[in-house]
PDB file of C-alpha atoms in Angstrom:
ATOM      1  CA  MET A 165      -3.776  -6.368 -24.396  1.00 50.00           C
ATOM      2  CA  SER A 166      -3.169  -2.979 -22.745  1.00 46.00           C
ATOM      3  CA  ASP A 167      -2.422  -0.040 -25.001  1.00 46.00           C
ATOM      4  CA  HIS A 168       0.451   0.757 -22.536  1.00 45.00           C
ATOM      5  CA  PHE A 169       3.286  -0.807 -24.064  1.00 45.00           C
ATOM      6  CA  THR A 170       7.150   0.019 -23.851  1.00 46.00           C
ATOM      7  CA  ASP A 171       9.043   1.261 -27.085  1.00 49.00           C
ATOM      8  CA  ALA A 172       9.883  -1.988 -27.991  1.00 53.00           C
ATOM      9  CA  ARG A 173       7.330  -3.921 -29.927  1.00 63.00           C
ATOM     10  CA  PRO A 174       8.482  -7.753 -30.097  1.00 84.00           C
ATOM     11  CA  LYS A 175       5.642  -9.923 -29.182  1.00 86.00           C
ATOM     12  CA  GLN A 176       7.129 -11.370 -26.160  1.00 88.00           C
ATOM     13  CA  VAL A 177       7.435  -7.889 -24.818  1.00 89.00           C
ATOM     14  CA  ARG A 178       3.910  -6.944 -25.836  1.00 88.00           C
ATOM     15  CA  VAL A 179       2.566  -9.675 -24.111  1.00 91.00           C
ATOM     16  CA  SER A 180       4.499  -9.332 -20.869  1.00 91.00           C
ATOM     17  CA  ASP A 181       3.303  -5.556 -20.589  1.00 90.00           C
ATOM     18  CA  ASP A 182      -0.043  -6.741 -20.590  1.00 91.00           C
ATOM     19  CA  LEU A 183       0.538  -9.401 -17.857  1.00 94.00           C
ATOM     20  CA  ARG A 184       2.478  -6.871 -16.012  1.00 91.00           C
ATOM     21  CA  ALA A 185      -0.547  -4.591 -15.899  1.00 92.00           C
ATOM     22  CA  LYS A 186      -2.611  -7.170 -14.652  1.00 93.00           C
ATOM     23  CA  ILE A 187      -0.192  -7.996 -11.870  1.00 91.00           C
ATOM     24  CA  LYS A 188       0.117  -4.493 -10.945  1.00 88.00           C
ATOM     25  CA  THR A 189      -3.595  -3.775 -10.761  1.00 91.00           C
ATOM     26  CA  GLY A 190      -4.530  -6.978  -8.927  1.00 90.00           C
ATOM     27  CA  THR A 191      -6.502  -8.488 -11.893  1.00 93.00           C
ATOM     28  CA  LEU A 192      -3.917 -11.528 -11.490  1.00 94.00           C
ATOM     29  CA  SER A 193      -3.735 -11.549  -7.603  1.00 92.00           C
ATOM     30  CA  PRO A 194      -0.620 -12.658  -5.612  1.00 89.00           C
ATOM     31  CA  GLY A 195      -0.114 -16.360  -5.432  1.00 90.00           C
ATOM     32  CA  SER A 196      -2.332 -17.262  -8.301  1.00 94.00           C
ATOM     33  CA  MET A 197      -1.423 -19.566 -10.862  1.00 94.00           C
ATOM     34  CA  LEU A 198      -1.094 -18.416 -14.269  1.00 95.00           C
ATOM     35  CA  PRO A 199      -2.658 -20.554 -17.157  1.00 94.00           C
ATOM     36  CA  SER A 200      -0.586 -23.062 -19.212  1.00 94.00           C
ATOM     37  CA  LEU A 201       1.721 -21.651 -21.877  1.00 94.00           C
ATOM     38  CA  ASP A 202      -0.337 -23.159 -24.628  1.00 94.00           C
ATOM     39  CA  ALA A 203      -3.530 -21.519 -23.136  1.00 95.00           C
ATOM     40  CA  LEU A 204      -1.669 -18.112 -22.783  1.00 94.00           C
ATOM     41  CA  ALA A 205      -0.042 -18.265 -26.238  1.00 93.00           C
ATOM     42  CA  ALA A 206      -3.495 -19.157 -27.611  1.00 93.00           C
ATOM     43  CA  GLU A 207      -5.141 -16.051 -25.615  1.00 93.00           C
ATOM     44  CA  TYR A 208      -2.649 -13.670 -26.954  1.00 92.00           C
ATOM     45  CA  SER A 209      -2.376 -15.346 -30.489  1.00 90.00           C
ATOM     46  CA  VAL A 210       1.194 -15.893 -30.295  1.00 91.00           C
ATOM     47  CA  SER A 211       3.620 -18.859 -30.515  1.00 93.00           C
ATOM     48  CA  VAL A 212       4.436 -20.898 -27.323  1.00 93.00           C
ATOM     49  CA  THR A 213       8.020 -19.873 -27.818  1.00 93.00           C
ATOM     50  CA  ALA A 214       7.023 -16.024 -27.721  1.00 91.00           C
ATOM     51  CA  MET A 215       5.035 -16.953 -24.653  1.00 93.00           C
ATOM     52  CA  ARG A 216       7.643 -18.516 -22.758  1.00 93.00           C
ATOM     53  CA  ARG A 217       9.969 -15.585 -23.235  1.00 91.00           C
ATOM     54  CA  ALA A 218       7.474 -13.126 -22.148  1.00 92.00           C
ATOM     55  CA  ILE A 219       7.115 -15.096 -18.779  1.00 92.00           C
ATOM     56  CA  GLU A 220      10.985 -15.238 -18.515  1.00 89.00           C
ATOM     57  CA  LEU A 221      11.162 -11.323 -18.606  1.00 87.00           C
ATOM     58  CA  LEU A 222       8.353 -11.259 -15.790  1.00 89.00           C
ATOM     59  CA  LYS A 223      10.533 -13.639 -13.907  1.00 85.00           C
ATOM     60  CA  ASN A 224      13.576 -11.590 -14.376  1.00 77.00           C
ATOM     61  CA  GLU A 225      11.634  -8.681 -12.915  1.00 78.00           C
ATOM     62  CA  GLY A 226      10.399 -10.761  -9.747  1.00 74.00           C
ATOM     63  CA  LEU A 227       6.789 -10.906 -10.616  1.00 85.00           C
ATOM     64  CA  VAL A 228       6.526 -14.450 -11.476  1.00 88.00           C
ATOM     65  CA  LEU A 229       8.086 -17.415 -10.249  1.00 84.00           C
ATOM     66  CA  SER A 230       7.935 -20.975 -11.575  1.00 85.00           C
ATOM     67  CA  ARG A 231       7.314 -23.998  -9.315  1.00 84.00           C
ATOM     68  CA  GLN A 232       8.593 -27.306 -10.527  1.00 81.00           C
ATOM     69  CA  GLY A 233       5.732 -29.521 -12.009  1.00 84.00           C
ATOM     70  CA  LYS A 234       3.186 -27.016 -10.933  1.00 88.00           C
ATOM     71  CA  GLY A 235       3.541 -24.227 -13.388  1.00 92.00           C
ATOM     72  CA  ASN A 236       3.847 -20.273 -13.136  1.00 92.00           C
ATOM     73  CA  PHE A 237       2.724 -18.298 -10.382  1.00 92.00           C
ATOM     74  CA  VAL A 238       2.440 -14.690  -9.550  1.00 92.00           C
ATOM     75  CA  ARG A 239       4.670 -13.781  -6.698  1.00 83.00           C
ATOM     76  CA  GLU A 240       3.435 -13.165  -3.293  1.00 80.00           C
ATOM     77  CA  ALA A 241       5.206 -10.157  -1.668  1.00 71.00           C
ATOM     78  CA  ILE A 242       6.020 -10.650   2.118  1.00 70.00           C
ATOM     79  CA  PRO A 243       6.733  -7.172   3.445  1.00 67.00           C
ATOM     80  CA  VAL A 244       8.743  -6.723   6.657  1.00 76.00           C
ATOM     81  CA  LYS A 245       9.499  -3.374   8.019  1.00 79.00           C
ATOM     82  CA  ARG A 246      13.028  -3.064   9.335  1.00 77.00           C
ATOM     83  CA  HIS A 247      12.469   0.029  11.731  1.00 75.00           C
ATOM     84  CA  GLY A 248      15.927   2.031  11.293  1.00 81.00           C
ATOM     85  CA  MET A 249      17.123   3.544  14.286  1.00 84.00           C
ATOM     86  CA  GLN A 250      14.274   2.338  16.546  1.00 86.00           C
ATOM     87  CA  ARG A 251      15.158  -1.321  16.256  1.00 90.00           C
ATOM     88  CA  TYR A 252      18.355  -0.682  18.362  1.00 92.00           C
ATOM     89  CA  SER A 253      16.594   0.854  21.077  1.00 93.00           C
ATOM     90  CA  ARG A 254      18.677  -0.452  24.513  1.00 94.00           C
ATOM     91  CA  SER A 255      15.049  -1.155  25.902  1.00 93.00           C
ATOM     92  CA  VAL A 256      14.879  -3.934  23.448  1.00 93.00           C
ATOM     93  CA  TRP A 257      17.999  -5.861  23.847  1.00 94.00           C
ATOM     94  CA  GLY A 258      19.259  -4.523  27.522  1.00 93.00           C
ATOM     95  CA  GLY A 259      15.972  -4.069  29.063  1.00 89.00           C
ATOM     96  CA  ASN A 260      14.129  -6.108  31.779  1.00 90.00           C
ATOM     97  CA  ASP A 261      13.004  -8.531  29.018  1.00 92.00           C
ATOM     98  CA  PRO A 262      15.878  -8.546  26.514  1.00 93.00           C
ATOM     99  CA  LYS A 263      15.410  -9.898  23.205  1.00 92.00           C
ATOM    100  CA  PRO A 264      17.565 -10.136  19.981  1.00 92.00           C
ATOM    101  CA  LEU A 265      16.739  -7.522  17.433  1.00 91.00           C
ATOM    102  CA  LEU A 266      15.137  -9.436  14.804  1.00 87.00           C
ATOM    103  CA  ALA A 267      13.085 -11.798  17.217  1.00 89.00           C
ATOM    104  CA  ALA A 268      11.572  -8.439  18.586  1.00 90.00           C
ATOM    105  CA  GLU A 269      11.164  -6.677  15.245  1.00 89.00           C
ATOM    106  CA  GLY A 270       9.521 -10.024  13.694  1.00 87.00           C
ATOM    107  CA  ALA A 271       7.280 -10.687  17.007  1.00 87.00           C
ATOM    108  CA  ALA A 272       5.998  -6.939  16.780  1.00 86.00           C
ATOM    109  CA  GLN A 273       4.717  -7.756  13.041  1.00 86.00           C
ATOM    110  CA  GLY A 274       3.322 -11.184  13.867  1.00 88.00           C
ATOM    111  CA  LYS A 275       6.275 -13.016  12.085  1.00 88.00           C
ATOM    112  CA  ASP A 276       7.343 -16.502  13.310  1.00 90.00           C
ATOM    113  CA  VAL A 277      11.314 -16.164  13.522  1.00 91.00           C
ATOM    114  CA  GLY A 278      13.930 -18.646  13.146  1.00 93.00           C
ATOM    115  CA  GLN A 279      17.704 -18.594  13.082  1.00 93.00           C
ATOM    116  CA  GLU A 280      20.701 -21.187  11.962  1.00 94.00           C
ATOM    117  CA  ALA A 281      23.786 -20.050  13.375  1.00 95.00           C
ATOM    118  CA  ASP A 282      27.711 -21.082  13.803  1.00 96.00           C
ATOM    119  CA  THR A 283      30.957 -19.336  14.585  1.00 97.00           C
ATOM    120  CA  GLU A 284      34.392 -19.998  13.030  1.00 98.00           C
ATOM    121  CA  GLN A 285      37.590 -18.326  12.544  1.00 98.00           C
ATOM    122  CA  THR A 286      38.194 -16.946   8.847  1.00 98.00           C
ATOM    123  CA  GLU A 287      40.489 -14.250   7.006  1.00 98.00           C
ATOM    124  CA  ALA A 288      39.333 -10.912   7.273  1.00 98.00           C
ATOM    125  CA  PRO A 289      37.810  -9.639   3.970  1.00 98.00           C
ATOM    126  CA  ALA A 290      38.746  -6.162   2.742  1.00 98.00           C
ATOM    127  CA  PHE A 291      35.437  -4.607   3.905  1.00 98.00           C
ATOM    128  CA  VAL A 292      35.930  -5.708   7.533  1.00 98.00           C
ATOM    129  CA  ALA A 293      39.714  -4.357   7.500  1.00 98.00           C
ATOM    130  CA  GLU A 294      38.485  -1.206   6.353  1.00 98.00           C
ATOM    131  CA  ARG A 295      36.229  -0.622   9.339  1.00 98.00           C
ATOM    132  CA  LEU A 296      38.182  -2.369  12.273  1.00 98.00           C
ATOM    133  CA  PRO A 297      41.398  -0.306  13.167  1.00 96.00           C
ATOM    134  CA  ASP A 298      42.918  -3.422  14.737  1.00 95.00           C
ATOM    135  CA  VAL A 299      42.212  -5.951  11.730  1.00 98.00           C
ATOM    136  CA  SER A 300      44.287  -6.043   8.313  1.00 98.00           C
ATOM    137  CA  GLU A 301      42.767  -7.878   5.475  1.00 98.00           C
ATOM    138  CA  GLY A 302      43.755 -11.518   5.846  1.00 98.00           C
ATOM    139  CA  ASP A 303      44.329 -11.747   9.444  1.00 98.00           C
ATOM    140  CA  LEU A 304      42.449 -14.206  11.187  1.00 98.00           C
ATOM    141  CA  VAL A 305      39.064 -13.164  12.668  1.00 98.00           C
ATOM    142  CA  TYR A 306      35.753 -14.581  14.084  1.00 98.00           C
ATOM    143  CA  VAL A 307      32.817 -14.695  11.973  1.00 98.00           C
ATOM    144  CA  ARG A 308      29.502 -15.709  13.566  1.00 97.00           C
ATOM    145  CA  ARG A 309      27.230 -16.575  10.275  1.00 98.00           C
ATOM    146  CA  ARG A 310      23.499 -16.808  10.721  1.00 97.00           C
ATOM    147  CA  VAL A 311      20.675 -17.305   8.313  1.00 97.00           C
ATOM    148  CA  THR A 312      17.146 -16.107   9.452  1.00 94.00           C
ATOM    149  CA  ARG A 313      13.635 -17.256   8.413  1.00 92.00           C
ATOM    150  CA  LEU A 314      10.383 -15.369   8.829  1.00 89.00           C
ATOM    151  CA  ASP A 315       7.352 -17.725   8.661  1.00 88.00           C
ATOM    152  CA  GLY A 316       9.672 -20.328   7.407  1.00 88.00           C
ATOM    153  CA  VAL A 317      11.200 -18.283   4.288  1.00 87.00           C
ATOM    154  CA  ILE A 318      14.753 -17.412   4.616  1.00 92.00           C
ATOM    155  CA  ASN A 319      14.817 -13.397   4.658  1.00 92.00           C
ATOM    156  CA  GLN A 320      18.509 -12.550   5.083  1.00 95.00           C
ATOM    157  CA  SER A 321      22.098 -13.629   5.729  1.00 97.00           C
ATOM    158  CA  ALA A 322      24.094 -11.730   8.698  1.00 97.00           C
ATOM    159  CA  ASP A 323      27.852 -12.515   9.119  1.00 98.00           C
ATOM    160  CA  SER A 324      29.210 -10.429  12.067  1.00 98.00           C
ATOM    161  CA  TYR A 325      33.056 -10.510  12.005  1.00 98.00           C
ATOM    162  CA  PHE A 326      35.104  -9.622  15.307  1.00 98.00           C
ATOM    163  CA  SER A 327      38.634  -9.809  16.044  1.00 98.00           C
ATOM    164  CA  LEU A 328      40.188 -12.908  18.008  1.00 98.00           C
ATOM    165  CA  ALA A 329      41.052 -10.477  20.648  1.00 97.00           C
ATOM    166  CA  VAL A 330      37.265  -9.642  21.127  1.00 98.00           C
ATOM    167  CA  GLY A 331      36.418 -13.214  20.969  1.00 97.00           C
ATOM    168  CA  GLU A 332      39.086 -13.763  23.792  1.00 97.00           C
ATOM    169  CA  ARG A 333      37.559 -11.334  25.955  1.00 97.00           C
ATOM    170  CA  SER A 334      33.975 -12.870  25.694  1.00 96.00           C
ATOM    171  CA  PRO A 335      33.547 -16.563  25.152  1.00 96.00           C
ATOM    172  CA  ALA A 336      29.823 -15.669  24.936  1.00 96.00           C
ATOM    173  CA  VAL A 337      30.069 -13.790  21.969  1.00 97.00           C
ATOM    174  CA  VAL A 338      31.602 -16.380  20.318  1.00 97.00           C
ATOM    175  CA  ALA A 339      29.209 -19.018  21.171  1.00 95.00           C
ATOM    176  CA  GLY A 340      26.223 -16.585  20.604  1.00 94.00           C
ATOM    177  CA  GLU A 341      25.131 -17.370  24.065  1.00 93.00           C
ATOM    178  CA  GLY A 342      23.037 -14.813  26.276  1.00 92.00           C
ATOM    179  CA  ALA A 343      20.105 -12.645  26.254  1.00 93.00           C
ATOM    180  CA  GLY A 344      19.562 -10.002  23.944  1.00 94.00           C
ATOM    181  CA  GLY A 345      21.256 -11.050  20.796  1.00 94.00           C
ATOM    182  CA  HIS A 346      24.870 -10.279  19.483  1.00 96.00           C
ATOM    183  CA  ILE A 347      24.566  -6.542  20.266  1.00 97.00           C
ATOM    184  CA  ALA A 348      24.059  -7.330  23.919  1.00 97.00           C
ATOM    185  CA  ARG A 349      27.181  -9.356  23.858  1.00 96.00           C
ATOM    186  CA  ILE A 350      29.246  -6.665  22.258  1.00 97.00           C
ATOM    187  CA  ASP A 351      27.979  -4.021  24.724  1.00 97.00           C
ATOM    188  CA  ALA A 352      29.080  -6.005  27.724  1.00 97.00           C
ATOM    189  CA  ILE A 353      32.753  -5.809  26.008  1.00 97.00           C
ATOM    190  CA  SER A 354      32.470  -2.302  25.509  1.00 98.00           C
ATOM    191  CA  PRO A 355      29.461  -0.085  25.465  1.00 97.00           C
ATOM    192  CA  VAL A 356      27.938   0.430  22.028  1.00 97.00           C
ATOM    193  CA  VAL A 357      27.729   4.346  21.328  1.00 97.00           C
ATOM    194  CA  GLU A 358      26.968   4.477  17.781  1.00 97.00           C
ATOM    195  CA  ILE A 359      25.534   2.381  15.070  1.00 96.00           C
ATOM    196  CA  GLN A 360      26.414   2.848  11.769  1.00 97.00           C
ATOM    197  CA  GLU A 361      24.786   1.145   8.489  1.00 96.00           C
ATOM    198  CA  GLU A 362      25.684   1.649   4.875  1.00 97.00           C
ATOM    199  CA  ILE A 363      23.126   0.423   2.444  1.00 96.00           C
ATOM    200  CA  ALA A 364      23.134  -0.502  -1.104  1.00 97.00           C
ATOM    201  CA  SER A 365      20.919  -2.788  -3.449  1.00 95.00           C
ATOM    202  CA  ARG A 366      22.262  -5.115  -5.939  1.00 95.00           C
ATOM    203  CA  MET A 367      21.521  -8.515  -7.622  1.00 93.00           C
ATOM    204  CA  PRO A 368      22.928 -11.293  -5.640  1.00 94.00           C
ATOM    205  CA  SER A 369      25.837 -13.799  -6.791  1.00 94.00           C
ATOM    206  CA  GLY A 370      25.065 -17.316  -7.140  1.00 93.00           C
ATOM    207  CA  PRO A 371      26.619 -18.327  -3.523  1.00 94.00           C
ATOM    208  CA  GLU A 372      24.156 -16.135  -2.189  1.00 96.00           C
ATOM    209  CA  SER A 373      21.200 -17.144  -4.074  1.00 92.00           C
ATOM    210  CA  ALA A 374      21.806 -20.530  -3.176  1.00 93.00           C
ATOM    211  CA  ARG A 375      22.384 -19.652   0.455  1.00 96.00           C
ATOM    212  CA  LEU A 376      19.215 -17.633   0.518  1.00 93.00           C
ATOM    213  CA  GLU A 377      17.248 -19.968  -1.714  1.00 90.00           C
ATOM    214  CA  ILE A 378      16.113 -16.798  -3.516  1.00 85.00           C
ATOM    215  CA  PRO A 379      13.771 -16.952  -6.469  1.00 78.00           C
ATOM    216  CA  PRO A 380      15.056 -15.724  -9.885  1.00 74.00           C
ATOM    217  CA  GLY A 381      15.055 -12.058 -10.424  1.00 77.00           C
ATOM    218  CA  THR A 382      14.971 -10.916  -7.006  1.00 85.00           C
ATOM    219  CA  PRO A 383      17.382  -8.253  -5.727  1.00 91.00           C
ATOM    220  CA  VAL A 384      19.112  -8.078  -2.775  1.00 95.00           C
ATOM    221  CA  VAL A 385      19.826  -5.265   0.044  1.00 96.00           C
ATOM    222  CA  ASP A 386      23.447  -5.255   1.154  1.00 97.00           C
ATOM    223  CA  VAL A 387      23.647  -3.449   4.572  1.00 97.00           C
ATOM    224  CA  ILE A 388      27.374  -3.474   6.173  1.00 98.00           C
ATOM    225  CA  ARG A 389      26.764  -2.394   9.915  1.00 97.00           C
ATOM    226  CA  THR A 390      29.381  -1.439  12.388  1.00 98.00           C
ATOM    227  CA  TYR A 391      29.000  -1.181  16.138  1.00 98.00           C
ATOM    228  CA  HIS A 392      31.133   1.790  17.431  1.00 98.00           C
ATOM    229  CA  CYS A 393      31.964   1.304  20.937  1.00 98.00           C
ATOM    230  CA  GLU A 394      33.395   3.458  23.708  1.00 98.00           C
ATOM    231  CA  GLU A 395      36.813   1.565  22.737  1.00 97.00           C
ATOM    232  CA  GLY A 396      36.244   2.229  19.028  1.00 98.00           C
ATOM    233  CA  PRO A 397      34.915  -0.056  16.346  1.00 98.00           C
ATOM    234  CA  LEU A 398      34.367  -3.854  17.596  1.00 98.00           C
ATOM    235  CA  ASP A 399      31.995  -5.408  15.203  1.00 98.00           C
ATOM    236  CA  VAL A 400      31.074  -5.346  11.481  1.00 98.00           C
ATOM    237  CA  THR A 401      28.379  -7.180  10.140  1.00 98.00           C
ATOM    238  CA  ARG A 402      27.450  -7.823   6.493  1.00 98.00           C
ATOM    239  CA  PHE A 403      23.547  -8.391   5.871  1.00 97.00           C
ATOM    240  CA  VAL A 404      22.369  -9.676   2.661  1.00 97.00           C
ATOM    241  CA  ILE A 405      18.480  -9.344   2.661  1.00 95.00           C
ATOM    242  CA  ARG A 406      15.830 -10.357   0.197  1.00 92.00           C
ATOM    243  CA  GLY A 407      14.644  -7.334  -1.755  1.00 90.00           C
ATOM    244  CA  ASP A 408      11.138  -8.474  -1.523  1.00 85.00           C
ATOM    245  CA  MET A 409      11.008  -9.310   2.064  1.00 87.00           C
ATOM    246  CA  VAL A 410      12.313  -5.750   3.601  1.00 90.00           C
ATOM    247  CA  VAL A 411      10.899  -2.330   3.799  1.00 89.00           C
ATOM    248  CA  PHE A 412      13.254   0.351   5.490  1.00 90.00           C
ATOM    249  CA  ASP A 413      11.098   2.654   7.905  1.00 89.00           C
ATOM    250  CA  TYR A 414      13.184   5.543   9.255  1.00 87.00           C
ATOM    251  CA  GLN A 415      12.121   8.297  11.583  1.00 87.00           C
ATOM    252  CA  PHE A 416      14.644  10.615  13.248  1.00 85.00           C
ATOM    253  CA  ALA A 417      14.989  14.207  14.576  1.00 87.00           C
ATOM    254  CA  VAL A 418      16.195  16.446  12.005  1.00 91.00           C
ATOM    255  CA  PRO A 419      19.743  17.304  12.896  1.00 88.00           C
ATOM    256  CA  ASP A 420      21.012  20.594  13.464  1.00 87.00           C
TER     257      ASP A 420
END
């Protein structure tokens, strides 16, 4: 075992420390299958129960996942950059060849992008009412719900909320029709002049884990985006993004 252990010294902690070190250094490569619990228990001279607890610690850290009937595997990272301010460039969604933001961003990184979407009316949650001046909590609003996939793996949900009045002005924004994606349809109602993103990390709720098919131990990044238009805020979107499938990459001029 590695000599670099945490202060806690139960056998399962010492074993998980050693396996973690092997994963971090690449001795156990991403995607590789771990030996059976019996084999690992014999290798580390611990009980199968202690070995199972050690594996559970690594699962909770997001380093190992189980596949039913197959065994335990070192989790593979699927890094995808989300290019901060640059992803909203008007030339992407409003130029000669307009594309939805995620489609353009994914294609630039060689990812196959897929999406499932539907729109319905729902009661406005508090976070939406706080950001849309013409909406109160509990008011009926539209929500356009999307789940997106990168190379066939769900990477995020994106739920966009806008008022019934906005929907009446643009059937296209309700139906999700037209080139350039959601931002282009909001911009057609009133030009988008500023984009605000509020970012936090947390563990997913049960329904979120089920919706995104998130392996145990995977955190999510919670992003609330507001489109500030010439008429004021018209759209609020909540993204719930798998933490192991996103890297935020920002580059901008230093403000005065």
